[in-house]
Coordinates of N, CA and C in Angstrom, one line a residue:
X1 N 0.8 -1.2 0.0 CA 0.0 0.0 0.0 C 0.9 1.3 0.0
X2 N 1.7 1.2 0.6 CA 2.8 2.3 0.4 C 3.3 2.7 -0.8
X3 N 3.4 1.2 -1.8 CA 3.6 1.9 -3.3 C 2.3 2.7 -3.7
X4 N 1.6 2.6 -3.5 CA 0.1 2.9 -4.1 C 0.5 4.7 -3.6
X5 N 1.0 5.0 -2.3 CA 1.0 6.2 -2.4 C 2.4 7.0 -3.5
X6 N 3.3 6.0 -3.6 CA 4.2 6.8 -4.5 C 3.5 7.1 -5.9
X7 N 2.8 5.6 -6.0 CA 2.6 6.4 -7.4 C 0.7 7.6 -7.2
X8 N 0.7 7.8 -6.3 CA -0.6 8.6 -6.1 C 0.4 9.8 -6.6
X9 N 1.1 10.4 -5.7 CA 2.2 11.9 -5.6 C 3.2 11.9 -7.3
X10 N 3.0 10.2 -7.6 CA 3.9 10.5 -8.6 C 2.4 11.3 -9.7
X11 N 1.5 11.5 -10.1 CA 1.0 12.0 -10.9 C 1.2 13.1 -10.7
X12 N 1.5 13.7 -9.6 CA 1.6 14.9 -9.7 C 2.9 15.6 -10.2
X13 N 4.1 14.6 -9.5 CA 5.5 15.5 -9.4 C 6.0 15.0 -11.0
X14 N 5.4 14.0 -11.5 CA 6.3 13.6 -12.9 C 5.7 14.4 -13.8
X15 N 4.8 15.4 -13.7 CA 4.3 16.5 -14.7 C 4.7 17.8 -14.6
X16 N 5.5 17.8 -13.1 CA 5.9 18.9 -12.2 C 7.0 19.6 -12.2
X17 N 7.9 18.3 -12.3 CA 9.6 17.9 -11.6 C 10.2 18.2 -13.7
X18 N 11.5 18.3 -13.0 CA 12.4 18.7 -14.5 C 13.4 17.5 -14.4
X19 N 13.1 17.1 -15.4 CA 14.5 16.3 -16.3 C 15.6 16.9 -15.6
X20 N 16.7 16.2 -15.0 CA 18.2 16.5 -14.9 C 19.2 15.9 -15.8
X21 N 19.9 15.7 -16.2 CA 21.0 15.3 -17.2 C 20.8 13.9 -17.2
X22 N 21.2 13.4 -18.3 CA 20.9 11.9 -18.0 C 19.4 11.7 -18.3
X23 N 18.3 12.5 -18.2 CA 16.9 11.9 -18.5 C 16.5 11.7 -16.9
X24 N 17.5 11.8 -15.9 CA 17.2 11.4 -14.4 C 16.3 12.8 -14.1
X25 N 15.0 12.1 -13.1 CA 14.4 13.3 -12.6 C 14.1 13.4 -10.4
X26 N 14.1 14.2 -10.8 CA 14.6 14.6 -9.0 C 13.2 14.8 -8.6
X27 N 12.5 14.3 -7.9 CA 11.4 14.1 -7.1 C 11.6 14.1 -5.6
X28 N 10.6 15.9 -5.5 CA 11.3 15.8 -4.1 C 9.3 16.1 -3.0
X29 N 9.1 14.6 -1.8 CA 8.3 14.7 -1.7 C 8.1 14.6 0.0
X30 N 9.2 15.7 0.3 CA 9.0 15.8 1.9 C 8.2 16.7 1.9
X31 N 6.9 16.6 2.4 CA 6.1 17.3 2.6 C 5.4 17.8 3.7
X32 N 4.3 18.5 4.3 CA 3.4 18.5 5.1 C 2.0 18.3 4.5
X33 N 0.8 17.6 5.3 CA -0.4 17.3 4.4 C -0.7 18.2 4.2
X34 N -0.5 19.8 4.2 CA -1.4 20.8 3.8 C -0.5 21.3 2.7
X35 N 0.8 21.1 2.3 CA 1.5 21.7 1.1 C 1.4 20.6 0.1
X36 N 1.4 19.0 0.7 CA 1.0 18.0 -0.3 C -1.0 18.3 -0.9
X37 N -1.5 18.8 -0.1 CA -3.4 19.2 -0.5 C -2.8 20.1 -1.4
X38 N -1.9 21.5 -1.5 CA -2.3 22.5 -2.4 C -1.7 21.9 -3.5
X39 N -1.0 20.5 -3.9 CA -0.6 20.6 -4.9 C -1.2 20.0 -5.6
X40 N -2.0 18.6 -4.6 CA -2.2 17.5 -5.4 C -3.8 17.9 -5.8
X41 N -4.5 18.9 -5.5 CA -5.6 19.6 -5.2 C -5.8 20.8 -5.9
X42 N -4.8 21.4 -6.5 CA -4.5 22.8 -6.8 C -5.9 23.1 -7.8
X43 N -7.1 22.5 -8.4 CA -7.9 22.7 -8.9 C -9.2 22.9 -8.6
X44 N -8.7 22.9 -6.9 CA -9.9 22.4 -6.1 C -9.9 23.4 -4.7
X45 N -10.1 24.3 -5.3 CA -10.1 25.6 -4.3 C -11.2 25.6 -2.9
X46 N -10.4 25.9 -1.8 CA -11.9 25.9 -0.6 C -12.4 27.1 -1.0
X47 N -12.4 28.4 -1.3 CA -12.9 29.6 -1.9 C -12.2 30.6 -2.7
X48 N -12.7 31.6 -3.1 CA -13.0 32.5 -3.8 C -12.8 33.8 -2.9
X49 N -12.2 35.0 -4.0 CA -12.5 36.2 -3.3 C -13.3 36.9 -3.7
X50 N -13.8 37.5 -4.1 CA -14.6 38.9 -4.7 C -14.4 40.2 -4.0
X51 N -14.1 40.8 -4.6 CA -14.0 42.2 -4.6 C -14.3 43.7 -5.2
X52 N -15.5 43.9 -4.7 CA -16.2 44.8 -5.5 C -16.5 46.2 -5.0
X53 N -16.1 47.6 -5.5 CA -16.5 49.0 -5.1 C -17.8 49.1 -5.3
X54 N -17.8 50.5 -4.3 CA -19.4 51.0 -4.4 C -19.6 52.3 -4.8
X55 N -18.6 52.0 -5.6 CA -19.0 53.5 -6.6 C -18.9 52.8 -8.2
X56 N -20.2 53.0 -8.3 CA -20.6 52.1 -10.2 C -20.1 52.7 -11.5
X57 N -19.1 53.9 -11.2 CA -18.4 54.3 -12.1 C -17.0 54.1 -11.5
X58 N -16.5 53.1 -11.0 CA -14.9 52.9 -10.6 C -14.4 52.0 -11.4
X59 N -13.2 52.3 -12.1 CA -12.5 52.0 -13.5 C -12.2 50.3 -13.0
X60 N -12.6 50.3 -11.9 CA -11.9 48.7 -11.2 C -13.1 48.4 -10.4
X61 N -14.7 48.4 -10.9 CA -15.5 48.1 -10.5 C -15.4 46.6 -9.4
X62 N -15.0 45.5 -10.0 CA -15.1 44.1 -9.8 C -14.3 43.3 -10.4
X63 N -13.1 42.6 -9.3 CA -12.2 42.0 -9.5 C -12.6 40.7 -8.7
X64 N -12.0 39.4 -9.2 CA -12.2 38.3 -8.6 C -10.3 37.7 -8.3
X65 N -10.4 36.7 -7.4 CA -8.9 36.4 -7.3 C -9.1 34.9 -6.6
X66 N -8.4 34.3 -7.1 CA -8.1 32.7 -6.5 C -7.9 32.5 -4.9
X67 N -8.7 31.7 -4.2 CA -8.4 31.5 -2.7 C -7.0 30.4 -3.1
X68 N -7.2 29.8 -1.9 CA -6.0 28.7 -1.2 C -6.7 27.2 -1.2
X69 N -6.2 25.9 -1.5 CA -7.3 24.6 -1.3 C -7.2 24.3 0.2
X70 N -6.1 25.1 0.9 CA -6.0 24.6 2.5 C -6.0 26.3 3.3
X71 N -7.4 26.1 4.1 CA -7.7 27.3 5.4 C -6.6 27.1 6.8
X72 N -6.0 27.7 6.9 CA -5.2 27.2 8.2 C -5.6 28.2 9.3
X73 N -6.1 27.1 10.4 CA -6.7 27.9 11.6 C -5.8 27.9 12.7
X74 N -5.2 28.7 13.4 CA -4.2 28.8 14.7 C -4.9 28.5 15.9
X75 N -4.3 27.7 16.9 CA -4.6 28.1 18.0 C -3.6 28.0 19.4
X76 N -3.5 28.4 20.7 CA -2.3 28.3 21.4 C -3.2 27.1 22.2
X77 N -1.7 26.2 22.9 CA -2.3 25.0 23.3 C -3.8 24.1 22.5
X78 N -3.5 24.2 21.6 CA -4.8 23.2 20.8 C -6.3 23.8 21.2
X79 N -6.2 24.9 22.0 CA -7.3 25.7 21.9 C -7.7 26.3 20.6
X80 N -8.5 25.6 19.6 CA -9.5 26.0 18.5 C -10.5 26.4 18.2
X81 N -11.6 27.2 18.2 CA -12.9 27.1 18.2 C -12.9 26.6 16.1
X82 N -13.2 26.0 16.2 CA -13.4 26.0 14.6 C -14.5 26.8 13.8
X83 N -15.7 26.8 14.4 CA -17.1 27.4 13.7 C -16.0 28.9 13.9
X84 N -16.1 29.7 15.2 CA -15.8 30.7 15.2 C -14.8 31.5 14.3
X85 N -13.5 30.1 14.7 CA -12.5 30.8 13.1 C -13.3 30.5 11.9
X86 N -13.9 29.7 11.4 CA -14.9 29.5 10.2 C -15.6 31.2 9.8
X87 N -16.3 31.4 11.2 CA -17.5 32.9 11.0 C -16.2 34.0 10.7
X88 N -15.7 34.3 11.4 CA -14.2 35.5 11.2 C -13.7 35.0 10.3
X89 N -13.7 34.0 9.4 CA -12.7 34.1 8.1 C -13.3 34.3 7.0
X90 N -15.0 34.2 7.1 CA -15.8 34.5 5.9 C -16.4 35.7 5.9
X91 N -15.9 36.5 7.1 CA -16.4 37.5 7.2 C -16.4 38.8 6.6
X92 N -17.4 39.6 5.7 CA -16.6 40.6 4.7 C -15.9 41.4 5.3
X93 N -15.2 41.9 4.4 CA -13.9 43.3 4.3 C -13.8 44.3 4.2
X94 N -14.5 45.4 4.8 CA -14.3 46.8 4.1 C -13.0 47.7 3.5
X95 N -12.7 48.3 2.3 CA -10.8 48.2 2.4 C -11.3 49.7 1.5
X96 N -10.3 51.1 1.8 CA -10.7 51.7 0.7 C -10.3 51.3 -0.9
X97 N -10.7 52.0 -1.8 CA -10.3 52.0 -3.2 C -9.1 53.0 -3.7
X98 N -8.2 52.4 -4.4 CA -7.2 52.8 -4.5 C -7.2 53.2 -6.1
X99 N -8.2 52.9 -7.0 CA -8.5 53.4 -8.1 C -8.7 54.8 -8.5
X100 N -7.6 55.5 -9.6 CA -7.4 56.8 -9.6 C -9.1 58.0 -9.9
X101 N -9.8 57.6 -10.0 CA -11.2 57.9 -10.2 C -11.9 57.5 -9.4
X102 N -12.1 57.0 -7.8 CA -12.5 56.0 -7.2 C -12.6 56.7 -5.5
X103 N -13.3 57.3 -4.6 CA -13.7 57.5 -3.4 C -14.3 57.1 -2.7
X104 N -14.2 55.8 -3.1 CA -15.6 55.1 -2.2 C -14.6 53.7 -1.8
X105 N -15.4 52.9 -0.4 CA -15.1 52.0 -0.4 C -15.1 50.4 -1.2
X106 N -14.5 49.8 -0.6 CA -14.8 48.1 -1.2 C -15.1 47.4 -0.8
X107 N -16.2 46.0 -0.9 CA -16.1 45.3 -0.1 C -15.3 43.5 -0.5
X108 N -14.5 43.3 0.2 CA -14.2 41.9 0.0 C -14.8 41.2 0.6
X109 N -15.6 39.8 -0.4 CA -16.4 38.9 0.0 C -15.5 37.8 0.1
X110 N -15.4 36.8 1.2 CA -14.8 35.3 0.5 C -16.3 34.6 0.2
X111 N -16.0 33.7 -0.7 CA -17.1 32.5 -1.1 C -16.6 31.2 -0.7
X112 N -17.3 30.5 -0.1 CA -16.7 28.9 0.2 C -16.8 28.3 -0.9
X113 N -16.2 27.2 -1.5 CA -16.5 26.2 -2.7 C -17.6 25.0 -1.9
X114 N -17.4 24.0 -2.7 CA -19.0 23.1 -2.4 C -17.7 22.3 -1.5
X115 N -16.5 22.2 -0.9 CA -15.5 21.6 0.1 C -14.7 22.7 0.6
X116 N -14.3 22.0 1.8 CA -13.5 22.8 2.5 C -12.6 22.2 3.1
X117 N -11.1 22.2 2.8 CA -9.8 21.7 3.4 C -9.2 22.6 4.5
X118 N -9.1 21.9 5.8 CA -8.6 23.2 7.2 C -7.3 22.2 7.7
X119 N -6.7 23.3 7.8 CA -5.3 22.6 8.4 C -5.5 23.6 9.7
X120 N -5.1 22.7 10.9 CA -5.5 22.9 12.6 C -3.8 22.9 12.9
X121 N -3.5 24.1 13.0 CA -2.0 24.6 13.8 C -2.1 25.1 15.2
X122 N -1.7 24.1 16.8 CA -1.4 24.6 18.0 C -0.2 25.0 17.7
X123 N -0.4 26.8 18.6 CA 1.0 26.9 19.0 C 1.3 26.6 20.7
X124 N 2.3 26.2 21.0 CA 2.7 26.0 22.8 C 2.6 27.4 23.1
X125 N 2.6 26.9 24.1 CA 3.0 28.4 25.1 C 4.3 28.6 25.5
X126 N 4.8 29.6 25.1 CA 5.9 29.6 25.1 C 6.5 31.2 25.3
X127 N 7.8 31.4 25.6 CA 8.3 33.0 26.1 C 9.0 33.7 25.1
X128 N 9.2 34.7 25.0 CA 10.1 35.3 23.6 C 9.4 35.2 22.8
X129 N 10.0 35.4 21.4 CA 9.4 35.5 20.6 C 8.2 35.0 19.9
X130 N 8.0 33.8 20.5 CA 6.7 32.9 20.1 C 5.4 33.2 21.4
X131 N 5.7 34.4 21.8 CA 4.7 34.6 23.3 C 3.8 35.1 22.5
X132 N 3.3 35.7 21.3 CA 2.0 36.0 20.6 C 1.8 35.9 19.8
X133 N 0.3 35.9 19.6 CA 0.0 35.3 18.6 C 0.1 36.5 16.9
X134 N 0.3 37.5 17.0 CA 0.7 38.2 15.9 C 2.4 37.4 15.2
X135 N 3.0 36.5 15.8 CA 4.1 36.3 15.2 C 4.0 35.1 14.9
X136 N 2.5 34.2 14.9 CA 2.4 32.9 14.5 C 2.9 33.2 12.9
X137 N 2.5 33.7 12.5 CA 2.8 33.8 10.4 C 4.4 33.2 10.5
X138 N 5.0 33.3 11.3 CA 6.4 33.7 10.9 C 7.2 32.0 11.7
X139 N 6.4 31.2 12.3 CA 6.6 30.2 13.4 C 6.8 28.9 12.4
X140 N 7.6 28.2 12.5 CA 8.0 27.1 11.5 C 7.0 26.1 12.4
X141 N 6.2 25.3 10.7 CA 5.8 24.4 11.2 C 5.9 23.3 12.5
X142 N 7.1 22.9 12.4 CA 8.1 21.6 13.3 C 7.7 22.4 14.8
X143 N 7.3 23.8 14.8 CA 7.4 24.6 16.2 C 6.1 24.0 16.7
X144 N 5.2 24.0 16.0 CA 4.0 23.5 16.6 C 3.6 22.3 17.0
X145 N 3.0 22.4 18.3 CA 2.4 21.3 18.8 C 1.0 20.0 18.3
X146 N 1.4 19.2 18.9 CA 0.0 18.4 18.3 C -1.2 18.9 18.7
X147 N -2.5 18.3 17.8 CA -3.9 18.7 18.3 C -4.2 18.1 18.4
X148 N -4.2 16.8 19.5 CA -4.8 15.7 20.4 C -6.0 15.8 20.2
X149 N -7.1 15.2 19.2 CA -8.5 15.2 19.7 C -8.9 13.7 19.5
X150 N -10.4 13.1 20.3 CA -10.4 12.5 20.1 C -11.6 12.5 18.7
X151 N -11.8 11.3 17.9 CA -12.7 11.2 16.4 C -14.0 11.6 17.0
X152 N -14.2 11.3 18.3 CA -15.6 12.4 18.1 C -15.8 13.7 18.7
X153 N -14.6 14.2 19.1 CA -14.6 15.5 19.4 C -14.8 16.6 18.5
X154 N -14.1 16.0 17.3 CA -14.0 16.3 15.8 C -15.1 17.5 15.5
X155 N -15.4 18.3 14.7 CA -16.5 19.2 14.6 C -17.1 18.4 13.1
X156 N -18.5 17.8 13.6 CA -19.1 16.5 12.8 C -19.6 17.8 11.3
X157 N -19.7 19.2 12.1 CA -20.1 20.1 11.0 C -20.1 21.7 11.3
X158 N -20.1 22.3 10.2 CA -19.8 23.6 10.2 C -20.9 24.0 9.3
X159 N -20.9 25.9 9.7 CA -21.7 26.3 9.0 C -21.3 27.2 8.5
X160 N -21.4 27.4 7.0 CA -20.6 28.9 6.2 C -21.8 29.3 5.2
X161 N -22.0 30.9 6.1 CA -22.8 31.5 5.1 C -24.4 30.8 4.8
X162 N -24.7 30.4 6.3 CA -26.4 29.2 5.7 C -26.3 27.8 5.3
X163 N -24.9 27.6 4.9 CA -25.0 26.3 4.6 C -23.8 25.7 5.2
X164 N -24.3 24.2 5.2 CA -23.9 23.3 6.3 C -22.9 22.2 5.3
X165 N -21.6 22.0 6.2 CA -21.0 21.3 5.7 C -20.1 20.5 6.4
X166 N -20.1 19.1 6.2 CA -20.2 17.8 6.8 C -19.0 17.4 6.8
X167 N -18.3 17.0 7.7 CA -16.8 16.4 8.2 C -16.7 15.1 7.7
X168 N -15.9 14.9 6.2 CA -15.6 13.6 5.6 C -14.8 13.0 6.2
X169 N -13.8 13.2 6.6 CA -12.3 12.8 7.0 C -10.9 13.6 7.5
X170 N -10.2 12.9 8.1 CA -9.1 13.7 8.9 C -7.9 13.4 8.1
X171 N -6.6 13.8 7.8 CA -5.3 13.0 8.1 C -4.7 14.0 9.1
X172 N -4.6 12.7 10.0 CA -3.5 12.9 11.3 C -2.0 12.3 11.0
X173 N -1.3 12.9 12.0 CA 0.3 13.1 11.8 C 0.4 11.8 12.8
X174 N 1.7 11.4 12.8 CA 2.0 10.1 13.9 C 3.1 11.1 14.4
X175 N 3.8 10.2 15.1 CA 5.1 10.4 15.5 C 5.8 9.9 16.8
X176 N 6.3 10.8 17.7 CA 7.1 10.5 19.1 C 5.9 10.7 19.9
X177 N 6.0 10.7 21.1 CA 5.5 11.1 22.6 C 5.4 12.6 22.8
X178 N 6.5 13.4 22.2 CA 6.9 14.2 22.6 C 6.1 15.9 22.5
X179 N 6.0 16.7 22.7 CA 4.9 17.3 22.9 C 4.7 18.1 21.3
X180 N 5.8 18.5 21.0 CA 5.8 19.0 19.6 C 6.1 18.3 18.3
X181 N 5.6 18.9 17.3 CA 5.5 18.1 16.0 C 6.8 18.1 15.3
X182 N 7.0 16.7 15.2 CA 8.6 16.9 14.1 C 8.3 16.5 12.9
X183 N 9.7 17.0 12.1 CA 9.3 16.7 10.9 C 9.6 15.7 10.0
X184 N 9.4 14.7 10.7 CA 9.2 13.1 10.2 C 8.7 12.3 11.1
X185 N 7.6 11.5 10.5 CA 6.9 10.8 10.9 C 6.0 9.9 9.9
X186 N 4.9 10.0 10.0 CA 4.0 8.9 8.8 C 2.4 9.6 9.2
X187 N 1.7 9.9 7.9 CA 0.3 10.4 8.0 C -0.7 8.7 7.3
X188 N -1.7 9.5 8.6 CA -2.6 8.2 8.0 C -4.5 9.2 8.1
X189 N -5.0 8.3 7.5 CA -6.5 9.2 7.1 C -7.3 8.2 7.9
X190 N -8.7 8.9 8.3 CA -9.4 8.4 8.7 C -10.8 8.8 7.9
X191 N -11.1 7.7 7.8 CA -12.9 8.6 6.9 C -14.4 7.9 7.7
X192 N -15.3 9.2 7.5 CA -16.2 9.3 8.5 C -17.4 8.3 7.8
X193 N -17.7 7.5 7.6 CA -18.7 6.8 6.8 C -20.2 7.3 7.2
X194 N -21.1 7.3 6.3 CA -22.5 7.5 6.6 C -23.2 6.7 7.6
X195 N -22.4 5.6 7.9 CA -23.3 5.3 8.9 C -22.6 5.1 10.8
X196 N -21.9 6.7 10.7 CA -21.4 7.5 11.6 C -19.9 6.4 12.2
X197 N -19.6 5.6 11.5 CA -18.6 4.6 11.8 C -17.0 4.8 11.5
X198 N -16.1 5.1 11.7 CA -14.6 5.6 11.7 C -14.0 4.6 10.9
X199 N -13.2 5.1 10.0 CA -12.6 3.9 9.0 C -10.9 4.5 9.0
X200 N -10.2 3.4 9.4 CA -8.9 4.2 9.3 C -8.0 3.2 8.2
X201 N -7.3 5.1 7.1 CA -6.6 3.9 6.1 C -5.0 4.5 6.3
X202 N -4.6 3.3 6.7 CA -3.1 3.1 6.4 C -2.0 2.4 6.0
X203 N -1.2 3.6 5.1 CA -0.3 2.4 3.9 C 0.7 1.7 4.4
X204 N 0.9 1.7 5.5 CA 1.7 0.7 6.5 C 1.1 -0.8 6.7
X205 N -0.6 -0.6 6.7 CA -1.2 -1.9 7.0 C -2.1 -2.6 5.7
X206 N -1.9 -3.8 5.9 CA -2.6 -4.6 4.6 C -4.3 -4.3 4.1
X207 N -5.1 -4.0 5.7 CA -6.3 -4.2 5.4 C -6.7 -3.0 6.0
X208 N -8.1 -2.3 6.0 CA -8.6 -1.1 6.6 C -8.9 -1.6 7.7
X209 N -9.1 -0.5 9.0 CA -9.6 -0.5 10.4 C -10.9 0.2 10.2
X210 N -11.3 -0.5 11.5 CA -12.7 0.4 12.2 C -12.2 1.1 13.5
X211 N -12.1 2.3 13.7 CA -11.8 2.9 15.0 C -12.8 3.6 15.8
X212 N -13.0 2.9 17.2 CA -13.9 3.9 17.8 C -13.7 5.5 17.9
X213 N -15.1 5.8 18.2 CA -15.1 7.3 18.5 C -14.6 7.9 19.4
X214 N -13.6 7.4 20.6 CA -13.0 7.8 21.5 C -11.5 8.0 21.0
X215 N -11.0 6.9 19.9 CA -9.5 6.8 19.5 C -9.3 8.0 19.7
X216 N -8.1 8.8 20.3 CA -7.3 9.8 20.0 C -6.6 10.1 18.3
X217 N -6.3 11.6 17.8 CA -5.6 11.5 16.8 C -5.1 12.5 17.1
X218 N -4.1 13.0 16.3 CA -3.1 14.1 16.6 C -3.7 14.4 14.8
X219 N -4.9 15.0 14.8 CA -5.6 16.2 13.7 C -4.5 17.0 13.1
X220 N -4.3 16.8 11.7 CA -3.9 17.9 11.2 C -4.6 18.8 10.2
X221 N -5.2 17.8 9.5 CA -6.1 18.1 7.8 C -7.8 17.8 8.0
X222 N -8.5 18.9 8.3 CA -9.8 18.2 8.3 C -10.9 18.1 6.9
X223 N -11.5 17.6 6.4 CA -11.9 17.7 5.3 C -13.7 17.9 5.3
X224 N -14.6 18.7 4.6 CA -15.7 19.1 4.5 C -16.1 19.1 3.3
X225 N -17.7 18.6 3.0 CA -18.3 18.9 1.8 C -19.5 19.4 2.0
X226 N -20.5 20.2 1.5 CA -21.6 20.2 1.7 C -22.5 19.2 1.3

């Protein structure tokens, strides 16, 4: 099963990756699950921007722009609210207009797609420079800690904008004991079946599991569809 994931990643990188001398090609696939989603995904956007003035004669009326296929939500000690970061991240934008004929404001809408991909980053608590949360942007992955939850703590659903969207699956990260995330380890997926039952797949193991709803995971990637 392990091959099955090289050649999954390989459709991506052998269309991607350059020929080196020789015809030899360098395939490089250390990744994290949320930089492996934007690639292998990159068609498959969680939203949209819109951005539109309110003045009907502004030379830059209405612009649109490409979102991201992975939302990344922060939190310190694995404190998340998810709905809440969900409501603040779809929330519109007032911004002025910068168009040379233009005095009015803008407003930035985001739009969700019909899925939503969230990557769940704890930061520790910690002194110096990582003591706020204004300096998360800048905090190397490996810095953050796990998000211990257990599969039914999971948020079974969200709501964006009126509409309700349903928690398909997780991939969690494995690794040490140790309280922070390093950067090697082994990811495995869990998927939520319709008839509320936990299926865990991993390319280490021959056959699929059934995992209760208590199993702990260390959450990294949560997955939603409407």
């Amino acid at each position: 099963m392990y091959r099955d994931r090289v050649y999954l990643c390989a459709l991506h990188f052998i269309t991607e990756s350059k020929d080196l001398v020789g015809g030899i090609m360098l395939i490089n696939t250390v990744d994290t699950a949320a930089s492996m989603c934007e690639k292998l995904l990159e068609d498959m956007l969680s939203y949209i921007r819109l951005d539109t003035s309110q003045n009907m004669l502004c030379f830059d009326k209405e612009k649109s722009s490409a979102g991201e296929v992975v939302i990344t939500f922060l939190g310190v000690v694995g404190n998340i609210d998810l709905q809440k970061e969900i409501d603040d991240f779809f929330q519109p934008i007032s911004k002025s207009c910068v168009s040379i004929n233009c005095n009015r404001s803008r407003e930035v809408v985001t739009k969700p797609t019909n899925h939503i991909v969230v990557e769940l980053l704890s930061i520790p608590k910690a002194s110096g420079k990582y003591s706020h949360l204004e300096n998360t942007t800048t905090i190397s992955q490996n810095y953050t800690e796990k998000v211990l939850l257990k599969l039914e703590d999971i948020s079974k659903t969200i709501t964006i904008i009126g509409d309700v969207y349903n928690l398909r699956g997780v991939i969690a990260f494995g690794g040490s004991e140790r309280e922070l995330r390093q950067s090697y380890s082994h990811y495995i997926a869990y998927g939520l079946r319709s008839n509320d039952q936990w299926q865990c797949y991993d390319d280490l193991k021959d056959q699929v599991s059934t995992k209760s709803k208590s199993f702990k995971v260390n959450a990294e990637i949560l997955f939603y569809t409407k």
